Amino acid sequence: MTRADQIRRDFEIFHLQNPKVWELFKKYVVMIIKRDYKHYGASAVFERIRWHVQIETTGQEFKLNNNFCAYYARMFEEEYPAHGGFFRSRELISDRKTPK
């Protein structure tokens, strides 16, 4: 098992337990696309989600792990192939690391 396997497993658990994050991610990316941006940073979308959850809403808090950012970006491009390349992606460094 690689570190990437661990992060992917943790992401899948988080994603199932927090479907609102995926809905917000899609919502904000679509807003950006409608403003005619051709590329944008998934990390900026994450910060917008954090702002929304921490400042604009009340209720149960959650932590949004930066390790999951790449997975949400890739998932968006898989679900919306017309926007492939909207996020500039790199190799997952964790693919080469051993688990902690």
XYZ file of C-alpha atoms in Angstrom:
100
model
C 0.000 0.000 0.000
C 1.313 3.439 -0.934
C 0.676 6.742 0.788
C -1.607 7.552 -2.166
C -3.676 4.452 -1.364
C -4.109 5.693 2.204
C -5.085 9.198 1.118
C -7.479 7.828 -1.498
C -9.131 5.595 1.125
C -9.432 8.528 3.537
C -10.851 10.681 0.735
C -13.475 8.083 -0.175
C -14.603 7.850 3.457
C -14.729 11.645 3.810
C -16.582 12.015 0.516
C -19.259 9.543 1.559
C -19.677 11.194 4.953
C -19.685 14.775 3.596
C -21.645 14.932 0.320
C -22.208 18.667 0.839
C -18.526 19.309 0.089
C -18.899 17.801 -3.379
C -22.062 19.825 -4.014
C -20.310 23.035 -2.957
C -17.219 22.184 -5.005
C -19.332 21.712 -8.139
C -21.399 24.836 -7.413
C -18.374 27.095 -7.043
C -16.541 25.655 -10.036
C -19.606 26.161 -12.233
C -19.787 29.767 -10.997
C -16.153 30.249 -12.009
C -16.716 28.666 -15.419
C -19.736 30.920 -16.007
C -17.428 33.897 -15.421
C -15.529 32.622 -18.472
C -12.395 31.442 -16.700
C -10.518 28.780 -18.669
C -8.390 27.585 -15.730
C -8.621 27.946 -11.979
C -7.064 26.530 -8.838
C -8.886 23.792 -6.967
C -7.232 25.003 -3.771
C -9.008 28.362 -4.165
C -12.298 26.478 -4.431
C -11.417 24.641 -1.226
C -10.816 27.969 0.522
C -14.212 29.196 -0.689
C -15.834 26.066 0.753
C -14.059 26.673 4.051
C -15.311 30.260 4.068
C -18.859 29.161 3.340
C -18.910 26.486 6.040
C -17.085 28.441 8.735
C -18.510 31.925 8.173
C -21.786 31.662 6.283
C -23.347 28.613 7.904
C -23.912 27.141 11.328
C -23.904 23.546 12.395
C -21.403 20.737 12.584
C -17.833 21.679 11.726
C -15.609 19.525 9.611
C -12.011 19.699 8.528
C -11.308 19.873 4.817
C -8.022 18.073 4.257
C -5.825 19.666 1.584
C -4.824 16.143 0.516
C -8.324 15.732 -0.927
C -8.157 18.766 -3.207
C -6.632 16.894 -6.152
C -9.252 14.162 -5.882
C -12.121 16.640 -6.051
C -10.532 18.384 -9.055
C -10.052 15.087 -10.885
C -13.557 13.956 -9.975
C -14.999 17.187 -11.382
C -13.193 16.726 -14.678
C -14.357 13.100 -14.857
C -17.983 14.089 -14.256
C -17.766 17.092 -16.595
C -15.409 15.996 -19.410
C -16.217 19.147 -21.410
C -14.152 20.970 -18.769
C -11.190 18.618 -18.840
C -8.021 20.586 -18.194
C -9.842 23.285 -16.214
C -7.622 22.361 -13.288
C -3.947 21.953 -13.959
C -3.049 18.654 -12.393
C 0.261 17.128 -11.519
C 1.443 13.673 -10.672
C 0.350 12.634 -7.199
C 3.624 12.642 -5.262
C 2.045 10.331 -2.719
C 2.058 7.567 -5.371
C 5.783 7.254 -4.740
C 5.732 7.475 -0.942
C 5.341 4.730 1.603
C 2.501 4.923 4.107
C 2.964 6.797 7.394
